[in-house]
Amino acid sequence: MALLPVKQAAGINRRRIGNVVVTALNDGCLDVDFNLLTGVSIQDAEAMMVIAHRPPEARMSVGAYLVQDGERTLLIDAGAGGFNGWGGRLCSALAVAGIEPEDVDAVLLTHAHPDHIGGMVGMAGQPVFTNAELILCHDECQFWTDPQYFSFFSENKRPMLLFARNILAAYRDRTRFVVAGEVLPGVEFVPLPGHTPGHGGYRISSGDSSLLIWGDIVHFPDIQIPCPDVTIAFDVDPVEACRTRHRTLDMVASGGELVGGLHLNFPGFIRVFKENGKYSFYEEPWCPSII
């Protein structure tokens, strides 16, 4: 399949990484509460949002990324699919990008929280991406499916455990487990543990360009990039998640690498800087066209 010239369309944002086109897709948002954060007060969190010229609300963007190299169509994460009223716009965003669900060759998961896997199945629990291989870290699948980890899920988190198990089961016969390194030509799985045991990101490389889609290194970039010690209740291991966040921010800041993240403010691409021991970030502007 030849990769045709593509232009910017409403609801999506594209970047060219060498010969690869990466499209940020907006699935919607989810509303939570700043009391889920540890290491910052609700008042300070709200103030940081105001300083960043955003409403002082605990609203997270939910996204996914489409990767096309002219031969393969890949999807990194699949949005929330309407779970708990979150997101659910992924297929509409794909349609704007000119992609039908059956065009997707592989779904690559950063991890299996519901806001990253909800769009993988339909109302009856059937796979949405009927021709896609599912790729995820072996440790991540084990965490959600092995009974030995059941104690990690409190009563109020059991619904998302069952949700993840059902979705992973729907793709069981076409799942490939990865650990680290290249999973497809030009696509590398980067382990970033802490948020979940098998949490990771995907580095897209082509020519001299690369992009790291870092999963859930941050949930509120305007808070957790300048204050990387702030953790969230969704972190399975907050200490490890914090350590991984510092390491990842150092990595992308030192190399100037382009970054994508599933909870970055749309349009979904940033660059991170470190000066005098403090992190900041610059949001890449909307791309008017990709030729």
mmCIF file of N, CA, C and O in Angstrom, residues 101-182:
data_model
loop_
_atom_site.group_PDB
_atom_site.id
_atom_site.type_symbol
_atom_site.label_atom_id
_atom_site.label_comp_id
_atom_site.label_asym_id
_atom_site.label_seq_id
_atom_site.Cartn_x
_atom_site.Cartn_y
_atom_site.Cartn_z
ATOM 1 N N PRO A 101 -11.464 0.637 10.772
ATOM 2 C CA PRO A 101 -10.879 -0.292 11.748
ATOM 3 C C PRO A 101 -10.220 -1.510 11.110
ATOM 4 O O PRO A 101 -9.171 -1.971 11.594
ATOM 5 N N GLU A 102 -10.792 -2.023 10.033
ATOM 6 C CA GLU A 102 -10.213 -3.215 9.403
ATOM 7 C C GLU A 102 -8.891 -2.925 8.687
ATOM 8 O O GLU A 102 -8.172 -3.844 8.283
ATOM 9 N N ASP A 103 -8.537 -1.627 8.528
ATOM 10 C CA ASP A 103 -7.268 -1.268 7.901
ATOM 11 C C ASP A 103 -6.085 -1.392 8.858
ATOM 12 O O ASP A 103 -4.929 -1.379 8.422
ATOM 13 N N VAL A 104 -6.364 -1.482 10.150
ATOM 14 C CA VAL A 104 -5.300 -1.498 11.155
ATOM 15 C C VAL A 104 -4.644 -2.873 11.193
ATOM 16 O O VAL A 104 -5.307 -3.888 11.394
ATOM 17 N N ASP A 105 -3.318 -2.903 11.005
ATOM 18 C CA ASP A 105 -2.567 -4.158 10.977
ATOM 19 C C ASP A 105 -2.138 -4.625 12.364
ATOM 20 O O ASP A 105 -1.961 -5.823 12.589
ATOM 21 N N ALA A 106 -1.937 -3.691 13.288
ATOM 22 C CA ALA A 106 -1.530 -4.059 14.641
ATOM 23 C C ALA A 106 -1.929 -2.959 15.605
ATOM 24 O O ALA A 106 -1.863 -1.770 15.272
ATOM 25 N N VAL A 107 -2.345 -3.371 16.800
ATOM 26 C CA VAL A 107 -2.589 -2.453 17.914
ATOM 27 C C VAL A 107 -1.473 -2.685 18.920
ATOM 28 O O VAL A 107 -1.284 -3.808 19.410
ATOM 29 N N LEU A 108 -0.723 -1.640 19.228
ATOM 30 C CA LEU A 108 0.397 -1.717 20.152
ATOM 31 C C LEU A 108 -0.014 -1.023 21.447
ATOM 32 O O LEU A 108 -0.306 0.184 21.437
ATOM 33 N N LEU A 109 -0.060 -1.764 22.531
ATOM 34 C CA LEU A 109 -0.510 -1.201 23.812
ATOM 35 C C LEU A 109 0.670 -0.733 24.659
ATOM 36 O O LEU A 109 1.658 -1.451 24.818
ATOM 37 N N THR A 110 0.519 0.461 25.231
ATOM 38 C CA THR A 110 1.486 0.913 26.230
ATOM 39 C C THR A 110 1.213 0.223 27.561
ATOM 40 O O THR A 110 2.135 -0.082 28.311
ATOM 41 N N HIS A 111 -0.053 -0.011 27.866
ATOM 42 C CA HIS A 111 -0.482 -0.752 29.055
ATOM 43 C C HIS A 111 -1.982 -0.962 28.943
ATOM 44 O O HIS A 111 -2.607 -0.519 27.962
ATOM 45 N N ALA A 112 -2.576 -1.633 29.939
ATOM 46 C CA ALA A 112 -3.961 -2.084 29.774
ATOM 47 C C ALA A 112 -4.956 -1.407 30.712
ATOM 48 O O ALA A 112 -5.978 -1.996 31.062
ATOM 49 N N HIS A 113 -4.707 -0.166 31.099
ATOM 50 C CA HIS A 113 -5.744 0.581 31.805
ATOM 51 C C HIS A 113 -6.907 0.848 30.839
ATOM 52 O O HIS A 113 -6.702 0.939 29.624
ATOM 53 N N PRO A 114 -8.127 0.974 31.362
ATOM 54 C CA PRO A 114 -9.300 1.039 30.480
ATOM 55 C C PRO A 114 -9.302 2.198 29.503
ATOM 56 O O PRO A 114 -9.872 2.073 28.412
ATOM 57 N N ASP A 115 -8.670 3.327 29.849
ATOM 58 C CA ASP A 115 -8.660 4.454 28.929
ATOM 59 C C ASP A 115 -7.663 4.275 27.788
ATOM 60 O O ASP A 115 -7.527 5.162 26.938
ATOM 61 N N HIS A 116 -7.012 3.114 27.747
ATOM 62 C CA HIS A 116 -6.083 2.801 26.657
ATOM 63 C C HIS A 116 -6.527 1.598 25.827
ATOM 64 O O HIS A 116 -5.973 1.363 24.758
ATOM 65 N N ILE A 117 -7.488 0.856 26.335
ATOM 66 C CA ILE A 117 -7.921 -0.359 25.642
ATOM 67 C C ILE A 117 -9.414 -0.377 25.323
ATOM 68 O O ILE A 117 -9.883 -1.243 24.590
ATOM 69 N N GLY A 118 -10.177 0.582 25.868
ATOM 70 C CA GLY A 118 -11.637 0.539 25.731
ATOM 71 C C GLY A 118 -12.127 0.542 24.300
ATOM 72 O O GLY A 118 -13.158 -0.062 23.994
ATOM 73 N N GLY A 119 -11.391 1.197 23.404
ATOM 74 C CA GLY A 119 -11.825 1.265 22.017
ATOM 75 C C GLY A 119 -11.538 0.020 21.204
ATOM 76 O O GLY A 119 -11.839 -0.024 20.009
ATOM 77 N N MET A 120 -11.006 -1.018 21.847
ATOM 78 C CA MET A 120 -10.641 -2.236 21.113
ATOM 79 C C MET A 120 -11.813 -3.175 20.866
ATOM 80 O O MET A 120 -11.726 -4.070 20.031
ATOM 81 N N VAL A 121 -12.903 -3.002 21.620
ATOM 82 C CA VAL A 121 -14.055 -3.885 21.451
ATOM 83 C C VAL A 121 -15.327 -3.068 21.263
ATOM 84 O O VAL A 121 -15.409 -1.910 21.668
ATOM 85 N N GLY A 122 -16.321 -3.702 20.650
ATOM 86 C CA GLY A 122 -17.612 -3.079 20.445
ATOM 87 C C GLY A 122 -18.545 -3.329 21.612
ATOM 88 O O GLY A 122 -18.162 -3.886 22.651
ATOM 89 N N MET A 123 -19.804 -2.945 21.449
ATOM 90 C CA MET A 123 -20.788 -3.033 22.526
ATOM 91 C C MET A 123 -20.990 -4.474 22.989
ATOM 92 O O MET A 123 -21.252 -4.730 24.168
ATOM 93 N N ALA A 124 -20.862 -5.427 22.103
ATOM 94 C CA ALA A 124 -21.054 -6.832 22.456
ATOM 95 C C ALA A 124 -19.752 -7.522 22.836
ATOM 96 O O ALA A 124 -19.710 -8.746 22.982
ATOM 97 N N GLY A 125 -18.683 -6.765 22.980
ATOM 98 C CA GLY A 125 -17.403 -7.330 23.351
ATOM 99 C C GLY A 125 -16.613 -7.913 22.200
ATOM 100 O O GLY A 125 -15.589 -8.566 22.397
ATOM 101 N N GLN A 126 -17.058 -7.661 20.973
ATOM 102 C CA GLN A 126 -16.371 -8.202 19.800
ATOM 103 C C GLN A 126 -15.195 -7.298 19.410
ATOM 104 O O GLN A 126 -15.251 -6.088 19.610
ATOM 105 N N PRO A 127 -14.110 -7.868 18.868
ATOM 106 C CA PRO A 127 -12.978 -7.042 18.447
ATOM 107 C C PRO A 127 -13.369 -6.023 17.393
ATOM 108 O O PRO A 127 -14.082 -6.341 16.433
ATOM 109 N N VAL A 128 -12.926 -4.803 17.571
ATOM 110 C CA VAL A 128 -13.164 -3.739 16.596
ATOM 111 C C VAL A 128 -12.161 -3.845 15.451
ATOM 112 O O VAL A 128 -12.512 -3.662 14.286
ATOM 113 N N PHE A 129 -10.911 -4.173 15.790
ATOM 114 C CA PHE A 129 -9.843 -4.206 14.788
ATOM 115 C C PHE A 129 -9.667 -5.658 14.341
ATOM 116 O O PHE A 129 -8.815 -6.402 14.843
ATOM 117 N N THR A 130 -10.489 -6.049 13.410
ATOM 118 C CA THR A 130 -10.660 -7.461 13.065
ATOM 119 C C THR A 130 -9.448 -8.072 12.382
ATOM 120 O O THR A 130 -9.315 -9.301 12.350
ATOM 121 N N ASN A 131 -8.576 -7.255 11.807
ATOM 122 C CA ASN A 131 -7.404 -7.785 11.115
ATOM 123 C C ASN A 131 -6.100 -7.480 11.851
ATOM 124 O O ASN A 131 -5.018 -7.688 11.304
ATOM 125 N N ALA A 132 -6.204 -6.994 13.080
ATOM 126 C CA ALA A 132 -5.025 -6.500 13.782
ATOM 127 C C ALA A 132 -4.424 -7.525 14.733
ATOM 128 O O ALA A 132 -5.139 -8.214 15.467
ATOM 129 N N GLU A 133 -3.106 -7.584 14.719
ATOM 130 C CA GLU A 133 -2.361 -8.280 15.753
ATOM 131 C C GLU A 133 -2.315 -7.375 16.979
ATOM 132 O O GLU A 133 -2.237 -6.149 16.866
ATOM 133 N N LEU A 134 -2.386 -7.958 18.171
ATOM 134 C CA LEU A 134 -2.249 -7.199 19.410
ATOM 135 C C LEU A 134 -0.838 -7.406 19.941
ATOM 136 O O LEU A 134 -0.377 -8.541 20.083
ATOM 137 N N ILE A 135 -0.157 -6.295 20.239
ATOM 138 C CA ILE A 135 1.211 -6.348 20.753
ATOM 139 C C ILE A 135 1.248 -5.651 22.104
ATOM 140 O O ILE A 135 0.795 -4.502 22.232
ATOM 141 N N LEU A 136 1.758 -6.331 23.117
ATOM 142 C CA LEU A 136 1.933 -5.729 24.439
ATOM 143 C C LEU A 136 3.000 -6.467 25.211
ATOM 144 O O LEU A 136 3.380 -7.590 24.864
ATOM 145 N N CYS A 137 3.464 -5.830 26.275
ATOM 146 C CA CYS A 137 4.486 -6.421 27.129
ATOM 147 C C CYS A 137 3.922 -7.646 27.854
ATOM 148 O O CYS A 137 2.797 -7.616 28.367
ATOM 149 N N HIS A 138 4.718 -8.695 27.926
ATOM 150 C CA HIS A 138 4.280 -9.920 28.604
ATOM 151 C C HIS A 138 3.951 -9.648 30.069
ATOM 152 O O HIS A 138 2.954 -10.153 30.599
ATOM 153 N N ASP A 139 4.773 -8.840 30.747
ATOM 154 C CA ASP A 139 4.523 -8.534 32.162
ATOM 155 C C ASP A 139 3.192 -7.820 32.353
ATOM 156 O O ASP A 139 2.526 -7.992 33.384
ATOM 157 N N GLU A 140 2.799 -7.022 31.373
ATOM 158 C CA GLU A 140 1.536 -6.296 31.484
ATOM 159 C C GLU A 140 0.358 -7.249 31.401
ATOM 160 O O GLU A 140 -0.585 -7.167 32.203
ATOM 161 N N CYS A 141 0.403 -8.146 30.439
ATOM 162 C CA CYS A 141 -0.680 -9.116 30.315
ATOM 163 C C CYS A 141 -0.767 -9.983 31.570
ATOM 164 O O CYS A 141 -1.865 -10.253 32.079
ATOM 165 N N GLN A 142 0.361 -10.401 32.077
ATOM 166 C CA GLN A 142 0.380 -11.232 33.277
ATOM 167 C C GLN A 142 -0.235 -10.498 34.469
ATOM 168 O O GLN A 142 -0.971 -11.090 35.264
ATOM 169 N N PHE A 143 0.048 -9.215 34.599
ATOM 170 C CA PHE A 143 -0.483 -8.423 35.712
ATOM 171 C C PHE A 143 -2.010 -8.417 35.722
ATOM 172 O O PHE A 143 -2.642 -8.503 36.773
ATOM 173 N N TRP A 144 -2.608 -8.333 34.544
ATOM 174 C CA TRP A 144 -4.061 -8.234 34.455
ATOM 175 C C TRP A 144 -4.753 -9.588 34.446
ATOM 176 O O TRP A 144 -5.965 -9.657 34.690
ATOM 177 N N THR A 145 -4.036 -10.643 34.167
ATOM 178 C CA THR A 145 -4.697 -11.942 33.989
ATOM 179 C C THR A 145 -4.301 -12.999 35.005
ATOM 180 O O THR A 145 -5.038 -13.972 35.193
ATOM 181 N N ASP A 146 -3.155 -12.859 35.651
ATOM 182 C CA ASP A 146 -2.689 -13.865 36.597
ATOM 183 C C ASP A 146 -3.342 -13.647 37.961
ATOM 184 O O ASP A 146 -3.245 -12.549 38.518
ATOM 185 N N PRO A 147 -3.982 -14.659 38.538
ATOM 186 C CA PRO A 147 -4.665 -14.504 39.828
ATOM 187 C C PRO A 147 -3.767 -14.026 40.960
ATOM 188 O O PRO A 147 -4.261 -13.444 41.934
ATOM 189 N N GLN A 148 -2.452 -14.233 40.861
ATOM 190 C CA GLN A 148 -1.562 -13.815 41.943
ATOM 191 C C GLN A 148 -1.549 -12.298 42.144
ATOM 192 O O GLN A 148 -1.152 -11.811 43.205
ATOM 193 N N TYR A 149 -2.004 -11.543 41.127
ATOM 194 C CA TYR A 149 -2.017 -10.089 41.233
ATOM 195 C C TYR A 149 -3.389 -9.535 41.614
ATOM 196 O O TYR A 149 -3.574 -8.318 41.664
ATOM 197 N N PHE A 150 -4.319 -10.414 41.894
ATOM 198 C CA PHE A 150 -5.684 -9.979 42.179
ATOM 199 C C PHE A 150 -5.744 -9.031 43.374
ATOM 200 O O PHE A 150 -6.577 -8.120 43.426
ATOM 201 N N SER A 151 -4.836 -9.203 44.338
ATOM 202 C CA SER A 151 -4.853 -8.384 45.552
ATOM 203 C C SER A 151 -4.482 -6.930 45.285
ATOM 204 O O SER A 151 -4.723 -6.058 46.123
ATOM 205 N N PHE A 152 -3.891 -6.639 44.110
ATOM 206 C CA PHE A 152 -3.550 -5.265 43.771
ATOM 207 C C PHE A 152 -4.792 -4.428 43.463
ATOM 208 O O PHE A 152 -4.717 -3.206 43.403
ATOM 209 N N PHE A 153 -5.931 -5.099 43.269
ATOM 210 C CA PHE A 153 -7.131 -4.399 42.828
ATOM 211 C C PHE A 153 -8.153 -4.357 43.967
ATOM 212 O O PHE A 153 -8.714 -5.378 44.355
ATOM 213 N N SER A 154 -8.376 -3.165 44.505
ATOM 214 C CA SER A 154 -9.389 -2.983 45.538
ATOM 215 C C SER A 154 -10.769 -3.199 44.936
ATOM 216 O O SER A 154 -10.926 -3.273 43.710
ATOM 217 N N GLU A 155 -11.770 -3.263 45.784
ATOM 218 C CA GLU A 155 -13.127 -3.555 45.316
ATOM 219 C C GLU A 155 -13.586 -2.580 44.245
ATOM 220 O O GLU A 155 -14.209 -2.970 43.255
ATOM 221 N N ASN A 156 -13.267 -1.298 44.423
ATOM 222 C CA ASN A 156 -13.731 -0.308 43.448
ATOM 223 C C ASN A 156 -12.945 -0.357 42.133
ATOM 224 O O ASN A 156 -13.337 0.282 41.152
ATOM 225 N N LYS A 157 -11.820 -1.117 42.112
ATOM 226 C CA LYS A 157 -11.045 -1.246 40.879
ATOM 227 C C LYS A 157 -11.300 -2.578 40.176
ATOM 228 O O LYS A 157 -10.757 -2.814 39.098
ATOM 229 N N ARG A 158 -12.118 -3.426 40.768
ATOM 230 C CA ARG A 158 -12.391 -4.719 40.146
ATOM 231 C C ARG A 158 -13.070 -4.602 38.775
ATOM 232 O O ARG A 158 -12.794 -5.411 37.878
ATOM 233 N N PRO A 159 -13.967 -3.618 38.561
ATOM 234 C CA PRO A 159 -14.573 -3.515 37.224
ATOM 235 C C PRO A 159 -13.539 -3.314 36.114
ATOM 236 O O PRO A 159 -13.672 -3.883 35.034
ATOM 237 N N MET A 160 -12.501 -2.502 36.382
ATOM 238 C CA MET A 160 -11.519 -2.300 35.313
ATOM 239 C C MET A 160 -10.637 -3.537 35.142
ATOM 240 O O MET A 160 -10.142 -3.797 34.041
ATOM 241 N N LEU A 161 -10.476 -4.332 36.198
ATOM 242 C CA LEU A 161 -9.755 -5.600 36.063
ATOM 243 C C LEU A 161 -10.523 -6.542 35.147
ATOM 244 O O LEU A 161 -9.951 -7.122 34.212
ATOM 245 N N LEU A 162 -11.811 -6.695 35.393
ATOM 246 C CA LEU A 162 -12.644 -7.556 34.559
ATOM 247 C C LEU A 162 -12.698 -7.036 33.126
ATOM 248 O O LEU A 162 -12.634 -7.809 32.165
ATOM 249 N N PHE A 163 -12.789 -5.729 32.983
ATOM 250 C CA PHE A 163 -12.816 -5.091 31.668
ATOM 251 C C PHE A 163 -11.556 -5.447 30.880
ATOM 252 O O PHE A 163 -11.620 -5.861 29.707
ATOM 253 N N ALA A 164 -10.398 -5.307 31.511
ATOM 254 C CA ALA A 164 -9.133 -5.609 30.836
ATOM 255 C C ALA A 164 -9.045 -7.086 30.469
ATOM 256 O O ALA A 164 -8.617 -7.433 29.361
ATOM 257 N N ARG A 165 -9.446 -7.952 31.390
ATOM 258 C CA ARG A 165 -9.382 -9.389 31.100
ATOM 259 C C ARG A 165 -10.252 -9.759 29.914
ATOM 260 O O ARG A 165 -9.847 -10.560 29.056
ATOM 261 N N ASN A 166 -11.436 -9.182 29.834
ATOM 262 C CA ASN A 166 -12.338 -9.502 28.725
ATOM 263 C C ASN A 166 -11.776 -9.020 27.388
ATOM 264 O O ASN A 166 -11.885 -9.716 26.363
ATOM 265 N N ILE A 167 -11.173 -7.833 27.399
ATOM 266 C CA ILE A 167 -10.627 -7.298 26.150
ATOM 267 C C ILE A 167 -9.408 -8.096 25.701
ATOM 268 O O ILE A 167 -9.270 -8.450 24.522
ATOM 269 N N LEU A 168 -8.528 -8.402 26.631
ATOM 270 C CA LEU A 168 -7.355 -9.202 26.273
ATOM 271 C C LEU A 168 -7.766 -10.585 25.773
ATOM 272 O O LEU A 168 -7.160 -11.129 24.843
ATOM 273 N N ALA A 169 -8.827 -11.142 26.365
ATOM 274 C CA ALA A 169 -9.320 -12.449 25.922
ATOM 275 C C ALA A 169 -9.871 -12.379 24.504
ATOM 276 O O ALA A 169 -9.752 -13.336 23.725
ATOM 277 N N ALA A 170 -10.486 -11.241 24.143
ATOM 278 C CA ALA A 170 -11.068 -11.095 22.801
ATOM 279 C C ALA A 170 -10.001 -11.127 21.714
ATOM 280 O O ALA A 170 -10.297 -11.449 20.560
ATOM 281 N N TYR A 171 -8.744 -10.809 22.082
ATOM 282 C CA TYR A 171 -7.644 -10.801 21.108
ATOM 283 C C TYR A 171 -6.633 -11.914 21.395
ATOM 284 O O TYR A 171 -5.529 -11.904 20.847
ATOM 285 N N ARG A 172 -7.002 -12.858 22.231
ATOM 286 C CA ARG A 172 -6.045 -13.865 22.706
ATOM 287 C C ARG A 172 -5.374 -14.633 21.569
ATOM 288 O O ARG A 172 -4.176 -14.927 21.616
ATOM 289 N N ASP A 173 -6.139 -14.962 20.510
ATOM 290 C CA ASP A 173 -5.586 -15.814 19.457
ATOM 291 C C ASP A 173 -4.695 -15.053 18.480
ATOM 292 O O ASP A 173 -4.151 -15.656 17.542
ATOM 293 N N ARG A 174 -4.520 -13.765 18.668
ATOM 294 C CA ARG A 174 -3.622 -13.004 17.793
ATOM 295 C C ARG A 174 -2.826 -11.978 18.586
ATOM 296 O O ARG A 174 -2.658 -10.824 18.185
ATOM 297 N N THR A 175 -2.347 -12.406 19.753
ATOM 298 C CA THR A 175 -1.550 -11.557 20.627
ATOM 299 C C THR A 175 -0.084 -11.975 20.563
ATOM 300 O O THR A 175 0.232 -13.156 20.566
ATOM 301 N N ARG A 176 0.780 -10.959 20.506
ATOM 302 C CA ARG A 176 2.228 -11.203 20.547
ATOM 303 C C ARG A 176 2.818 -10.426 21.713
ATOM 304 O O ARG A 176 2.590 -9.220 21.853
ATOM 305 N N PHE A 177 3.558 -11.132 22.559
ATOM 306 C CA PHE A 177 4.152 -10.506 23.734
ATOM 307 C C PHE A 177 5.557 -10.025 23.422
ATOM 308 O O PHE A 177 6.319 -10.685 22.702
ATOM 309 N N VAL A 178 5.915 -8.869 23.991
ATOM 310 C CA VAL A 178 7.237 -8.292 23.782
ATOM 311 C C VAL A 178 7.844 -7.965 25.136
ATOM 312 O O VAL A 178 7.149 -7.890 26.155
ATOM 313 N N VAL A 179 9.168 -7.782 25.118
ATOM 314 C CA VAL A 179 9.890 -7.452 26.354
ATOM 315 C C VAL A 179 10.567 -6.090 26.208
ATOM 316 O O VAL A 179 10.330 -5.169 26.977
ATOM 317 N N ALA A 180 11.422 -5.955 25.220
ATOM 318 C CA ALA A 180 12.107 -4.696 24.937
ATOM 319 C C ALA A 180 12.730 -4.809 23.562
ATOM 320 O O ALA A 180 12.972 -5.906 23.056
ATOM 321 N N GLY A 181 12.998 -3.653 22.948
ATOM 322 C CA GLY A 181 13.650 -3.643 21.642
ATOM 323 C C GLY A 181 12.662 -3.605 20.489
ATOM 324 O O GLY A 181 11.472 -3.345 20.671
ATOM 325 N N GLU A 182 13.156 -3.886 19.288
ATOM 326 C CA GLU A 182 12.359 -3.739 18.070
ATOM 327 C C GLU A 182 11.233 -4.766 18.026
ATOM 328 O O GLU A 182 11.454 -5.957 18.188
#
